[in-house]
Structure formats: structure tokens, C-alpha cells
């Protein structure tokens, strides 16, 4: 069975600083990978996804993620964080029809 | 464009009372539909998914049930709520991509349920 690990429960960065959120997955075949963001009390919004092709994926709101098969990772990055990026971020792996497994999330706090 | 609605947004119910949460999708046909639960400080747990009217798959044994009476309507129910049913319930829909299993799930705004 597939699994997703987000090792950082909580991260604090200063506004304008760069950001990297870590995601490691476990799956025997080529995974389909996603990053979602959730603001307090809201649903999840899709930031980006990887199915195949270029391993560097661009998403909305200036985010990008890089699929590294050798490290089983799909880390999310942003070069300059804005205060409005404060939220919870979820990595997910899809493997097989209708099966999406989520990590436990990383809460991002942005200091001004 | 597609939109997904959930209601109610917030619900406070006593233990032992029934539950009905509704999810509807607009702007697409024959979507896959999902119910997730998010407990405080935890990730998302898939409860049910449906690939068509009347077709429901349950992921975990529990006090809840789901139904899909119409193509774009998905209902989460319980006959008697437990304290442990409290949480944030999210509905999602998906479309297939160009390859097998290349689904992308899109989420609704959620319903916060508090069982007292």
C-alpha cells in the first residue's frame, strides 16, 4: 500500500524568505503526486500535480515542486513567501483508481 | 466551470441523533465522488467513494453510510451519531486525465460537525 510522509508538522518562515516543504512517498510503481493547500476552516485547494514528464512542476500562487524518483520525494518550494501563504499544506499520492493517500500535513506560519 | 457545494457549513448535533450531509457538483457529468473526514490535527481519511449512481465503496467500517441518488449528488448519513464522529467532512469530485488512473480530485468547502 502507498504512504506519504510529511516530516515537518509545523514550519515558520519570515515573509520574503524561501520555502521548502518536504514530502516523501512510498509506492512500488510510478506515483501520481499532488500538493494541496488548506486555509483554516476551508476545503483543500489544488496547488499542483505530477503525472509524468518534466519532473519540475509549476503550480498556482508561485509554487513549484520537483519529483525525485531516487529519493522518493516531491518537495514543494516557493522562492519568496507572502503572509497570505500561511496555511496547512498536504502532499498526496494517487496510485490506482480512486485511491488518494494524504500525508498528515505541514502547518506553515509566516512572520512579518 | 465546475463547482462543488456542501451543506450545512457547520452542524452541532447531540449524540444518538441522525445525520445527513449533502454534496452537489455542478458543471460536470458522471464524476467520481468522495467523502473524507479530517479529525483535528490529522490528515484526511477517505470514508466513501462512488463511481456512479447507486455505486458506493466504503473504505473503513464505521457508523456512517453514503448514498448517491443522482449523478451529481452525494449524501453522507448516520442513524445515530457518536462522539467520535465529530470532525471536518470534505466532499470531493474527480475527473480522469489522459492516462489510466490519472485522476485529479477537487474539494468542496467542508462541513464542520460537532457531536455533543
mmCIF file with all atom_site columns, C-alpha atoms in Angstrom:
data_model
loop_
_atom_site.group_PDB
_atom_site.id
_atom_site.type_symbol
_atom_site.label_atom_id
_atom_site.label_alt_id
_atom_site.label_comp_id
_atom_site.label_asym_id
_atom_site.label_entity_id
_atom_site.label_seq_id
_atom_site.pdbx_PDB_ins_code
_atom_site.Cartn_x
_atom_site.Cartn_y
_atom_site.Cartn_z
_atom_site.occupancy
_atom_site.B_iso_or_equiv
_atom_site.pdbx_formal_charge
_atom_site.auth_seq_id
_atom_site.auth_comp_id
_atom_site.auth_asym_id
_atom_site.auth_atom_id
_atom_site.pdbx_PDB_model_num
ATOM 1   C CA . UNK A 1 1   ? 0.000   0.000  0.000   1.00 0.00 ? 1   UNK A CA 1
ATOM 2   C CA . UNK A 1 2   ? 1.138   3.526  -0.690  1.00 0.00 ? 2   UNK A CA 1
ATOM 3   C CA . UNK A 1 3   ? 2.009   6.008  2.050   1.00 0.00 ? 3   UNK A CA 1
ATOM 4   C CA . UNK A 1 4   ? 3.031   9.643  2.354   1.00 0.00 ? 4   UNK A CA 1
ATOM 5   C CA . UNK A 1 5   ? 5.255   11.215 4.983   1.00 0.00 ? 5   UNK A CA 1
ATOM 6   C CA . UNK A 1 6   ? 5.444   14.912 5.690   1.00 0.00 ? 6   UNK A CA 1
ATOM 7   C CA . UNK A 1 7   ? 8.191   15.074 8.314   1.00 0.00 ? 7   UNK A CA 1
ATOM 8   C CA . UNK A 1 8   ? 7.627   18.686 9.323   1.00 0.00 ? 8   UNK A CA 1
ATOM 9   C CA . UNK A 1 9   ? 4.460   19.222 11.337  1.00 0.00 ? 9   UNK A CA 1
ATOM 10  C CA . UNK A 1 10  ? 4.987   22.960 11.671  1.00 0.00 ? 10  UNK A CA 1
ATOM 11  C CA . UNK A 1 11  ? 7.287   25.420 9.884   1.00 0.00 ? 11  UNK A CA 1
ATOM 12  C CA . UNK A 1 12  ? 7.770   29.128 10.483  1.00 0.00 ? 12  UNK A CA 1
ATOM 13  C CA . UNK A 1 13  ? 9.353   31.402 7.882   1.00 0.00 ? 13  UNK A CA 1
ATOM 14  C CA . UNK A 1 14  ? 9.702   35.136 7.519   1.00 0.00 ? 14  UNK A CA 1
ATOM 15  C CA . UNK A 1 15  ? 7.821   36.922 4.785   1.00 0.00 ? 15  UNK A CA 1
ATOM 16  C CA . UNK A 1 16  ? 10.023  37.171 1.716   1.00 0.00 ? 16  UNK A CA 1
ATOM 17  C CA . UNK A 1 17  ? 12.101  34.122 2.656   1.00 0.00 ? 17  UNK A CA 1
ATOM 18  C CA . UNK A 1 18  ? 12.212  30.990 0.579   1.00 0.00 ? 18  UNK A CA 1
ATOM 19  C CA . UNK A 1 19  ? 10.203  27.925 1.492   1.00 0.00 ? 19  UNK A CA 1
ATOM 20  C CA . UNK A 1 20  ? 10.599  24.198 1.052   1.00 0.00 ? 20  UNK A CA 1
ATOM 21  C CA . UNK A 1 21  ? 8.076   21.700 2.390   1.00 0.00 ? 21  UNK A CA 1
ATOM 22  C CA . UNK A 1 22  ? 9.143   18.089 2.361   1.00 0.00 ? 22  UNK A CA 1
ATOM 23  C CA . UNK A 1 23  ? 7.150   15.124 1.148   1.00 0.00 ? 23  UNK A CA 1
ATOM 24  C CA . UNK A 1 24  ? 8.290   11.526 0.873   1.00 0.00 ? 24  UNK A CA 1
ATOM 25  C CA . UNK A 1 25  ? 6.174   8.776  -0.551  1.00 0.00 ? 25  UNK A CA 1
ATOM 26  C CA . UNK A 1 26  ? 6.230   5.030  -0.643  1.00 0.00 ? 26  UNK A CA 1
ATOM 27  C CA . UNK A 1 27  ? 4.838   3.275  -3.674  1.00 0.00 ? 27  UNK A CA 1
ATOM 28  C CA . UNK A 1 28  ? 6.111   0.475  -5.862  1.00 0.00 ? 28  UNK A CA 1
ATOM 29  C CA . UNK A 1 29  ? 5.312   1.974  -9.250  1.00 0.00 ? 29  UNK A CA 1
ATOM 30  C CA . UNK A 1 30  ? 5.312   5.469  -10.710 1.00 0.00 ? 30  UNK A CA 1
ATOM 31  C CA . UNK A 1 31  ? 3.129   7.555  -8.437  1.00 0.00 ? 31  UNK A CA 1
ATOM 32  C CA . UNK A 1 32  ? 0.824   10.413 -9.228  1.00 0.00 ? 32  UNK A CA 1
ATOM 33  C CA . UNK A 1 33  ? 1.661   13.224 -6.803  1.00 0.00 ? 33  UNK A CA 1
ATOM 34  C CA . UNK A 1 34  ? -0.272  16.243 -5.586  1.00 0.00 ? 34  UNK A CA 1
ATOM 35  C CA . UNK A 1 35  ? 0.082   19.213 -3.286  1.00 0.00 ? 35  UNK A CA 1
ATOM 36  C CA . UNK A 1 36  ? -2.991  20.827 -1.750  1.00 0.00 ? 36  UNK A CA 1
ATOM 37  C CA . UNK A 1 37  ? -3.334  23.853 0.497   1.00 0.00 ? 37  UNK A CA 1
ATOM 38  C CA . UNK A 1 38  ? -5.964  24.355 3.179   1.00 0.00 ? 38  UNK A CA 1
ATOM 39  C CA . UNK A 1 39  ? -6.734  27.669 4.863   1.00 0.00 ? 39  UNK A CA 1
ATOM 40  C CA . UNK A 1 40  ? -8.358  27.469 8.318   1.00 0.00 ? 40  UNK A CA 1
ATOM 41  C CA . UNK A 1 41  ? -11.920 26.200 8.134   1.00 0.00 ? 41  UNK A CA 1
ATOM 42  C CA . UNK A 1 42  ? -11.773 25.793 4.371   1.00 0.00 ? 42  UNK A CA 1
ATOM 43  C CA . UNK A 1 43  ? -11.614 22.976 1.889   1.00 0.00 ? 43  UNK A CA 1
ATOM 44  C CA . UNK A 1 44  ? -8.482  21.884 0.062   1.00 0.00 ? 44  UNK A CA 1
ATOM 45  C CA . UNK A 1 45  ? -7.245  23.747 -2.990  1.00 0.00 ? 45  UNK A CA 1
ATOM 46  C CA . UNK A 1 46  ? -5.063  22.023 -5.557  1.00 0.00 ? 46  UNK A CA 1
ATOM 47  C CA . UNK A 1 47  ? -1.657  23.725 -5.920  1.00 0.00 ? 47  UNK A CA 1
ATOM 48  C CA . UNK A 1 48  ? -0.050  21.412 -8.446  1.00 0.00 ? 48  UNK A CA 1
ATOM 49  C CA . UNK A 1 49  ? 0.192   17.836 -9.624  1.00 0.00 ? 49  UNK A CA 1
ATOM 50  C CA . UNK A 1 50  ? 2.640   15.476 -11.253 1.00 0.00 ? 50  UNK A CA 1
ATOM 51  C CA . UNK A 1 51  ? 1.583   12.665 -13.544 1.00 0.00 ? 51  UNK A CA 1
ATOM 52  C CA . UNK A 1 52  ? 4.514   12.239 -15.904 1.00 0.00 ? 52  UNK A CA 1
ATOM 53  C CA . UNK A 1 53  ? 7.026   14.179 -17.985 1.00 0.00 ? 53  UNK A CA 1
ATOM 54  C CA . UNK A 1 54  ? 9.031   17.106 -16.674 1.00 0.00 ? 54  UNK A CA 1
ATOM 55  C CA . UNK A 1 55  ? 9.909   16.418 -13.054 1.00 0.00 ? 55  UNK A CA 1
ATOM 56  C CA . UNK A 1 56  ? 9.739   20.115 -12.127 1.00 0.00 ? 56  UNK A CA 1
ATOM 57  C CA . UNK A 1 57  ? 6.092   21.109 -11.920 1.00 0.00 ? 57  UNK A CA 1
ATOM 58  C CA . UNK A 1 58  ? 4.764   24.638 -11.747 1.00 0.00 ? 58  UNK A CA 1
ATOM 59  C CA . UNK A 1 59  ? 1.606   25.388 -9.838  1.00 0.00 ? 59  UNK A CA 1
ATOM 60  C CA . UNK A 1 60  ? -0.584  28.248 -8.785  1.00 0.00 ? 60  UNK A CA 1
ATOM 61  C CA . UNK A 1 61  ? 0.405   31.073 -6.437  1.00 0.00 ? 61  UNK A CA 1
ATOM 62  C CA . UNK A 1 62  ? 4.070   30.837 -7.427  1.00 0.00 ? 62  UNK A CA 1
ATOM 63  C CA . UNK A 1 63  ? 4.625   27.331 -6.065  1.00 0.00 ? 63  UNK A CA 1
ATOM 64  C CA . UNK A 1 64  ? 6.641   24.604 -7.718  1.00 0.00 ? 64  UNK A CA 1
ATOM 65  C CA . UNK A 1 65  ? 7.547   21.030 -6.825  1.00 0.00 ? 65  UNK A CA 1
ATOM 66  C CA . UNK A 1 66  ? 10.185  18.616 -8.007  1.00 0.00 ? 66  UNK A CA 1
ATOM 67  C CA . UNK A 1 67  ? 9.690   14.879 -8.349  1.00 0.00 ? 67  UNK A CA 1
ATOM 68  C CA . UNK A 1 68  ? 12.844  12.954 -7.449  1.00 0.00 ? 68  UNK A CA 1
ATOM 69  C CA . UNK A 1 69  ? 12.364  9.268  -8.020  1.00 0.00 ? 69  UNK A CA 1
ATOM 70  C CA . UNK A 1 70  ? 15.723  8.306  -6.484  1.00 0.00 ? 70  UNK A CA 1
ATOM 71  C CA . UNK A 1 71  ? 14.755  9.994  -3.223  1.00 0.00 ? 71  UNK A CA 1
ATOM 72  C CA . UNK A 1 72  ? 11.028  9.151  -3.363  1.00 0.00 ? 72  UNK A CA 1
ATOM 73  C CA . UNK A 1 73  ? 10.353  12.794 -2.764  1.00 0.00 ? 73  UNK A CA 1
ATOM 74  C CA . UNK A 1 74  ? 8.082   15.523 -4.067  1.00 0.00 ? 74  UNK A CA 1
ATOM 75  C CA . UNK A 1 75  ? 9.101   18.677 -2.200  1.00 0.00 ? 75  UNK A CA 1
ATOM 76  C CA . UNK A 1 76  ? 7.152   21.896 -2.552  1.00 0.00 ? 76  UNK A CA 1
ATOM 77  C CA . UNK A 1 77  ? 9.040   25.180 -2.965  1.00 0.00 ? 77  UNK A CA 1
ATOM 78  C CA . UNK A 1 78  ? 8.391   28.864 -3.234  1.00 0.00 ? 78  UNK A CA 1
ATOM 79  C CA . UNK A 1 79  ? 11.166  31.440 -3.680  1.00 0.00 ? 79  UNK A CA 1
ATOM 80  C CA . UNK A 1 80  ? 9.522   34.215 -1.683  1.00 0.00 ? 80  UNK A CA 1
ATOM 81  C CA . UNK A 1 81  ? 6.749   33.575 0.810   1.00 0.00 ? 81  UNK A CA 1
ATOM 82  C CA . UNK A 1 82  ? 3.876   36.003 1.327   1.00 0.00 ? 82  UNK A CA 1
ATOM 83  C CA . UNK A 1 83  ? 1.903   36.373 4.557   1.00 0.00 ? 83  UNK A CA 1
ATOM 84  C CA . UNK A 1 84  ? -1.154  35.029 2.731   1.00 0.00 ? 84  UNK A CA 1
ATOM 85  C CA . UNK A 1 85  ? 0.642   31.691 2.230   1.00 0.00 ? 85  UNK A CA 1
ATOM 86  C CA . UNK A 1 86  ? 0.107   30.833 5.887   1.00 0.00 ? 86  UNK A CA 1
ATOM 87  C CA . UNK A 1 87  ? -1.995  27.665 5.795   1.00 0.00 ? 87  UNK A CA 1
ATOM 88  C CA . UNK A 1 88  ? -1.741  23.907 6.035   1.00 0.00 ? 88  UNK A CA 1
ATOM 89  C CA . UNK A 1 89  ? -0.181  22.032 3.150   1.00 0.00 ? 89  UNK A CA 1
ATOM 90  C CA . UNK A 1 90  ? -0.931  18.442 2.245   1.00 0.00 ? 90  UNK A CA 1
ATOM 91  C CA . UNK A 1 91  ? 1.011   16.144 -0.021  1.00 0.00 ? 91  UNK A CA 1
ATOM 92  C CA . UNK A 1 92  ? -0.866  13.224 -1.573  1.00 0.00 ? 92  UNK A CA 1
ATOM 93  C CA . UNK A 1 93  ? -0.080  10.231 -3.727  1.00 0.00 ? 93  UNK A CA 1
ATOM 94  C CA . UNK A 1 94  ? -2.507  8.608  -6.106  1.00 0.00 ? 94  UNK A CA 1
ATOM 95  C CA . UNK A 1 95  ? -1.974  5.021  -7.044  1.00 0.00 ? 95  UNK A CA 1
ATOM 96  C CA . UNK A 1 96  ? -4.773  3.160  -8.704  1.00 0.00 ? 96  UNK A CA 1
ATOM 97  C CA . UNK A 1 97  ? -8.281  4.232  -9.485  1.00 0.00 ? 97  UNK A CA 1
ATOM 98  C CA . UNK A 1 98  ? -9.893  6.429  -6.867  1.00 0.00 ? 98  UNK A CA 1
ATOM 99  C CA . UNK A 1 99  ? -7.139  5.912  -4.325  1.00 0.00 ? 99  UNK A CA 1
ATOM 100 C CA . UNK A 1 100 ? -5.530  9.049  -2.960  1.00 0.00 ? 100 UNK A CA 1
ATOM 101 C CA . UNK A 1 101 ? -3.419  8.853  0.193   1.00 0.00 ? 101 UNK A CA 1
ATOM 102 C CA . UNK A 1 102 ? -2.656  12.049 2.088   1.00 0.00 ? 102 UNK A CA 1
ATOM 103 C CA . UNK A 1 103 ? 0.153   12.990 4.389   1.00 0.00 ? 103 UNK A CA 1
ATOM 104 C CA . UNK A 1 104 ? -0.674  14.426 7.804   1.00 0.00 ? 104 UNK A CA 1
ATOM 105 C CA . UNK A 1 105 ? 0.083   17.953 6.657   1.00 0.00 ? 105 UNK A CA 1
ATOM 106 C CA . UNK A 1 106 ? 2.561   20.755 7.397   1.00 0.00 ? 106 UNK A CA 1
ATOM 107 C CA . UNK A 1 107 ? 1.315   23.921 9.006   1.00 0.00 ? 107 UNK A CA 1
ATOM 108 C CA . UNK A 1 108 ? 3.079   27.000 7.669   1.00 0.00 ? 108 UNK A CA 1
ATOM 109 C CA . UNK A 1 109 ? 3.325   30.130 9.751   1.00 0.00 ? 109 UNK A CA 1
ATOM 110 C CA . UNK A 1 110 ? 4.628   33.337 8.173   1.00 0.00 ? 110 UNK A CA 1
ATOM 111 C CA . UNK A 1 111 ? 6.108   36.048 10.340  1.00 0.00 ? 111 UNK A CA 1
ATOM 112 C CA . UNK A 1 112 ? 6.147   39.663 9.198   1.00 0.00 ? 112 UNK A CA 1
ATOM 113 C CA . UNK B 2 1   ? -16.691 25.781 -14.873 1.00 0.00 ? 1   UNK B CA 1
ATOM 114 C CA . UNK B 2 2   ? -17.240 23.163 -12.219 1.00 0.00 ? 2   UNK B CA 1
ATOM 115 C CA . UNK B 2 3   ? -18.284 23.974 -8.684  1.00 0.00 ? 3   UNK B CA 1
ATOM 116 C CA . UNK B 2 4   ? -18.915 21.839 -5.646  1.00 0.00 ? 4   UNK B CA 1
ATOM 117 C CA . UNK B 2 5   ? -21.258 22.698 -2.805  1.00 0.00 ? 5   UNK B CA 1
ATOM 118 C CA . UNK B 2 6   ? -21.578 21.275 0.674   1.00 0.00 ? 6   UNK B CA 1
ATOM 119 C CA . UNK B 2 7   ? -24.142 21.972 3.315   1.00 0.00 ? 7   UNK B CA 1
ATOM 120 C CA . UNK B 2 8   ? -24.546 22.712 6.002   1.00 0.00 ? 8   UNK B CA 1
ATOM 121 C CA . UNK B 2 9   ? -21.291 24.518 6.672   1.00 0.00 ? 9   UNK B CA 1
ATOM 122 C CA . UNK B 2 10  ? -21.482 23.861 10.393  1.00 0.00 ? 10  UNK B CA 1
ATOM 123 C CA . UNK B 2 11  ? -23.573 21.439 12.405  1.00 0.00 ? 11  UNK B CA 1
ATOM 124 C CA . UNK B 2 12  ? -23.903 20.735 16.124  1.00 0.00 ? 12  UNK B CA 1
ATOM 125 C CA . UNK B 2 13  ? -25.747 17.533 16.920  1.00 0.00 ? 13  UNK B CA 1
ATOM 126 C CA . UNK B 2 14  ? -26.402 15.532 20.086  1.00 0.00 ? 14  UNK B CA 1
ATOM 127 C CA . UNK B 2 15  ? -25.096 12.001 20.476  1.00 0.00 ? 15  UNK B CA 1
ATOM 128 C CA . UNK B 2 16  ? -27.576 9.475  19.104  1.00 0.00 ? 16  UNK B CA 1
ATOM 129 C CA . UNK B 2 17  ? -29.186 11.867 16.631  1.00 0.00 ? 17  UNK B CA 1
ATOM 130 C CA . UNK B 2 18  ? -29.272 11.210 12.862  1.00 0.00 ? 18  UNK B CA 1
ATOM 131 C CA . UNK B 2 19  ? -27.054 12.927 10.325  1.00 0.00 ? 19  UNK B CA 1
ATOM 132 C CA . UNK B 2 20  ? -27.389 13.966 6.722   1.00 0.00 ? 20  UNK B CA 1
ATOM 133 C CA . UNK B 2 21  ? -24.701 15.922 4.905   1.00 0.00 ? 21  UNK B CA 1
ATOM 134 C CA . UNK B 2 22  ? -25.156 16.819 1.285   1.00 0.00 ? 22  UNK B CA 1
ATOM 135 C CA . UNK B 2 23  ? -22.717 17.437 -1.521  1.00 0.00 ? 23  UNK B CA 1
ATOM 136 C CA . UNK B 2 24  ? -23.566 18.512 -5.059  1.00 0.00 ? 24  UNK B CA 1
ATOM 137 C CA . UNK B 2 25  ? -21.387 19.166 -8.066  1.00 0.00 ? 25  UNK B CA 1
ATOM 138 C CA . UNK B 2 26  ? -22.197 21.450 -10.978 1.00 0.00 ? 26  UNK B CA 1
ATOM 139 C CA . UNK B 2 27  ? -20.677 21.740 -14.414 1.00 0.00 ? 27  UNK B CA 1
ATOM 140 C CA . UNK B 2 28  ? -19.636 18.146 -14.957 1.00 0.00 ? 28  UNK B CA 1
ATOM 141 C CA . UNK B 2 29  ? -21.296 14.820 -15.561 1.00 0.00 ? 29  UNK B CA 1
ATOM 142 C CA . UNK B 2 30  ? -20.595 11.367 -14.182 1.00 0.00 ? 30  UNK B CA 1
ATOM 143 C CA . UNK B 2 31  ? -17.898 12.497 -11.772 1.00 0.00 ? 31  UNK B CA 1
ATOM 144 C CA . UNK B 2 32  ? -16.294 10.247 -9.204  1.00 0.00 ? 32  UNK B CA 1
ATOM 145 C CA . UNK B 2 33  ? -17.371 11.480 -5.779  1.00 0.00 ? 33  UNK B CA 1
ATOM 146 C CA . UNK B 2 34  ? -15.662 11.124 -2.417  1.00 0.00 ? 34  UNK B CA 1
ATOM 147 C CA . UNK B 2 35  ? -16.311 11.697 1.279   1.00 0.00 ? 35  UNK B CA 1
ATOM 148 C CA . UNK B 2 36  ? -13.340 12.358 3.555   1.00 0.00 ? 36  UNK B CA 1
ATOM 149 C CA . UNK B 2 37  ? -13.117 13.060 7.264   1.00 0.00 ? 37  UNK B CA 1
ATOM 150 C CA . UNK B 2 38  ? -10.445 15.245 8.765   1.00 0.00 ? 38  UNK B CA 1
ATOM 151 C CA . UNK B 2 39  ? -10.002 14.966 12.515  1.00 0.00 ? 39  UNK B CA 1
ATOM 152 C CA . UNK B 2 40  ? -8.297  17.780 14.393  1.00 0.00 ? 40  UNK B CA 1
ATOM 153 C CA . UNK B 2 41  ? -4.549  17.782 13.775  1.00 0.00 ? 41  UNK B CA 1
ATOM 154 C CA . UNK B 2 42  ? -4.689  14.838 11.438  1.00 0.00 ? 42  UNK B CA 1
ATOM 155 C CA . UNK B 2 43  ? -4.716  14.184 7.726   1.00 0.00 ? 43  UNK B CA 1
ATOM 156 C CA . UNK B 2 44  ? -7.612  13.153 5.582   1.00 0.00 ? 44  UNK B CA 1
ATOM 157 C CA . UNK B 2 45  ? -9.265  9.786  5.862   1.00 0.00 ? 45  UNK B CA 1
ATOM 158 C CA . UNK B 2 46  ? -11.224 8.510  2.873   1.00 0.00 ? 46  UNK B CA 1
ATOM 159 C CA . UNK B 2 47  ? -14.635 7.288  4.004   1.00 0.00 ? 47  UNK B CA 1
ATOM 160 C CA . UNK B 2 48  ? -16.550 6.515  0.803   1.00 0.00 ? 48  UNK B CA 1
ATOM 161 C CA . UNK B 2 49  ? -16.224 6.918  -2.909  1.00 0.00 ? 49  UNK B CA 1
ATOM 162 C CA . UNK B 2 50  ? -18.641 6.492  -5.777  1.00 0.00 ? 50  UNK B CA 1
ATOM 163 C CA . UNK B 2 51  ? -18.065 5.978  -9.484  1.00 0.00 ? 51  UNK B CA 1
ATOM 164 C CA . UNK B 2 52  ? -21.747 6.215  -10.430 1.00 0.00 ? 52  UNK B CA 1
ATOM 165 C CA . UNK B 2 53  ? -25.348 6.412  -9.259  1.00 0.00 ? 53  UNK B CA 1
ATOM 166 C CA . UNK B 2 54  ? -26.018 3.817  -6.587  1.00 0.00 ? 54  UNK B CA 1
ATOM 167 C CA . UNK B 2 55  ? -22.385 2.641  -6.601  1.00 0.00 ? 55  UNK B CA 1
ATOM 168 C CA . UNK B 2 56  ? -20.742 3.194  -3.231  1.00 0.00 ? 56  UNK B CA 1
ATOM 169 C CA . UNK B 2 57  ? -17.468 1.816  -1.914  1.00 0.00 ? 57  UNK B CA 1
ATOM 170 C CA . UNK B 2 58  ? -16.706 2.002  1.781   1.00 0.00 ? 58  UNK B CA 1
ATOM 171 C CA . UNK B 2 59  ? -13.124 2.366  2.886   1.00 0.00 ? 59  UNK B CA 1
ATOM 172 C CA . UNK B 2 60  ? -13.467 1.959  6.636   1.00 0.00 ? 60  UNK B CA 1
ATOM 173 C CA . UNK B 2 61  ? -16.047 0.227  8.819   1.00 0.00 ? 61  UNK B CA 1
ATOM 174 C CA . UNK B 2 62  ? -17.907 2.809  10.814  1.00 0.00 ? 62  UNK B CA 1
ATOM 175 C CA . UNK B 2 63  ? -21.102 4.382  11.932  1.00 0.00 ? 63  UNK B CA 1
ATOM 176 C CA . UNK B 2 64  ? -21.646 6.214  8.661   1.00 0.00 ? 64  UNK B CA 1
ATOM 177 C CA . UNK B 2 65  ? -23.166 5.412  5.284   1.00 0.00 ? 65  UNK B CA 1
ATOM 178 C CA . UNK B 2 66  ? -23.256 7.138  1.917   1.00 0.00 ? 66  UNK B CA 1
ATOM 179 C CA . UNK B 2 67  ? -25.680 7.289  -0.962  1.00 0.00 ? 67  UNK B CA 1
ATOM 180 C CA . UNK B 2 68  ? -25.666 8.702  -4.470  1.00 0.00 ? 68  UNK B CA 1
ATOM 181 C CA . UNK B 2 69  ? -29.268 9.184  -5.564  1.00 0.00 ? 69  UNK B CA 1
ATOM 182 C CA . UNK B 2 70  ? -28.376 11.375 -8.537  1.00 0.00 ? 70  UNK B CA 1
ATOM 183 C CA . UNK B 2 71  ? -25.358 11.730 -10.786 1.00 0.00 ? 71  UNK B CA 1
ATOM 184 C CA . UNK B 2 72  ? -24.014 14.847 -9.088  1.00 0.00 ? 72  UNK B CA 1
ATOM 185 C CA . UNK B 2 73  ? -25.337 14.365 -5.562  1.00 0.00 ? 73  UNK B CA 1
ATOM 186 C CA . UNK B 2 74  ? -23.562 12.554 -2.758  1.00 0.00 ? 74  UNK B CA 1
ATOM 187 C CA . UNK B 2 75  ? -25.027 12.190 0.730   1.00 0.00 ? 75  UNK B CA 1
ATOM 188 C CA . UNK B 2 76  ? -23.335 11.163 3.957   1.00 0.00 ? 76  UNK B CA 1
ATOM 189 C CA . UNK B 2 77  ? -25.627 9.787  6.649   1.00 0.00 ? 77  UNK B CA 1
ATOM 190 C CA . UNK B 2 78  ? -25.767 8.250  10.063  1.00 0.00 ? 78  UNK B CA 1
ATOM 191 C CA . UNK B 2 79  ? -28.685 6.821  12.023  1.00 0.00 ? 79  UNK B CA 1
ATOM 192 C CA . UNK B 2 80  ? -27.099 7.521  15.418  1.00 0.00 ? 80  UNK B CA 1
ATOM 193 C CA . UNK B 2 81  ? -24.137 9.832  15.846  1.00 0.00 ? 81  UNK B CA 1
ATOM 194 C CA . UNK B 2 82  ? -21.241 9.033  18.172  1.00 0.00 ? 82  UNK B CA 1
ATOM 195 C CA . UNK B 2 83  ? -18.910 11.490 19.857  1.00 0.00 ? 83  UNK B CA 1
ATOM 196 C CA . UNK B 2 84  ? -16.124 10.147 17.664  1.00 0.00 ? 84  UNK B CA 1
ATOM 197 C CA . UNK B 2 85  ? -17.996 11.271 14.541  1.00 0.00 ? 85  UNK B CA 1
ATOM 198 C CA . UNK B 2 86  ? -17.008 14.874 15.245  1.00 0.00 ? 86  UNK B CA 1
ATOM 199 C CA . UNK B 2 87  ? -14.713 16.319 12.607  1.00 0.00 ? 87  UNK B CA 1
ATOM 200 C CA . UNK B 2 88  ? -14.460 18.187 9.355   1.00 0.00 ? 88  UNK B CA 1
ATOM 201 C CA . UNK B 2 89  ? -16.139 16.401 6.465   1.00 0.00 ? 89  UNK B CA 1
ATOM 202 C CA . UNK B 2 90  ? -14.968 17.095 2.964   1.00 0.00 ? 90  UNK B CA 1
ATOM 203 C CA . UNK B 2 91  ? -16.589 16.098 -0.286  1.00 0.00 ? 91  UNK B CA 1
ATOM 204 C CA . UNK B 2 92  ? -14.533 15.871 -3.448  1.00 0.00 ? 92  UNK B CA 1
ATOM 205 C CA . UNK B 2 93  ? -15.100 15.126 -7.107  1.00 0.00 ? 93  UNK B CA 1
ATOM 206 C CA . UNK B 2 94  ? -12.655 13.978 -9.738  1.00 0.00 ? 94  UNK B CA 1
ATOM 207 C CA . UNK B 2 95  ? -12.142 13.734 -13.433 1.00 0.00 ? 95  UNK B CA 1
ATOM 208 C CA . UNK B 2 96  ? -9.872  11.386 -15.277 1.00 0.00 ? 96  UNK B CA 1
ATOM 209 C CA . UNK B 2 97  ? -6.802  12.623 -17.089 1.00 0.00 ? 97  UNK B CA 1
ATOM 210 C CA . UNK B 2 98  ? -5.245  11.377 -20.299 1.00 0.00 ? 98  UNK B CA 1
ATOM 211 C CA . UNK B 2 99  ? -3.812  8.209  -18.790 1.00 0.00 ? 99  UNK B CA 1
ATOM 212 C CA . UNK B 2 100 ? -5.160  5.403  -16.632 1.00 0.00 ? 100 UNK B CA 1
ATOM 213 C CA . UNK B 2 101 ? -5.794  6.398  -13.024 1.00 0.00 ? 101 UNK B CA 1
ATOM 214 C CA . UNK B 2 102 ? -4.755  9.980  -13.717 1.00 0.00 ? 102 UNK B CA 1
ATOM 215 C CA . UNK B 2 103 ? -7.470  11.472 -11.569 1.00 0.00 ? 103 UNK B CA 1
ATOM 216 C CA . UNK B 2 104 ? -7.383  14.907 -10.024 1.00 0.00 ? 104 UNK B CA 1
ATOM 217 C CA . UNK B 2 105 ? -9.619  15.464 -7.024  1.00 0.00 ? 105 UNK B CA 1
ATOM 218 C CA . UNK B 2 106 ? -11.228 18.822 -6.266  1.00 0.00 ? 106 UNK B CA 1
ATOM 219 C CA . UNK B 2 107 ? -12.630 19.567 -2.851  1.00 0.00 ? 107 UNK B CA 1
ATOM 220 C CA . UNK B 2 108 ? -15.674 21.327 -1.503  1.00 0.00 ? 108 UNK B CA 1
ATOM 221 C CA . UNK B 2 109 ? -15.657 23.856 1.348   1.00 0.00 ? 109 UNK B CA 1
ATOM 222 C CA . UNK B 2 110 ? -16.379 21.229 4.014   1.00 0.00 ? 110 UNK B CA 1
ATOM 223 C CA . UNK B 2 111 ? -18.843 20.733 6.854   1.00 0.00 ? 111 UNK B CA 1
ATOM 224 C CA . UNK B 2 112 ? -17.728 21.039 10.443  1.00 0.00 ? 112 UNK B CA 1
ATOM 225 C CA . UNK B 2 113 ? -19.629 18.583 12.634  1.00 0.00 ? 113 UNK B CA 1
ATOM 226 C CA . UNK B 2 114 ? -19.576 18.729 16.402  1.00 0.00 ? 114 UNK B CA 1
ATOM 227 C CA . UNK B 2 115 ? -21.275 15.915 18.271  1.00 0.00 ? 115 UNK B CA 1
ATOM 228 C CA . UNK B 2 116 ? -22.038 16.697 21.908  1.00 0.00 ? 116 UNK B CA 1
#
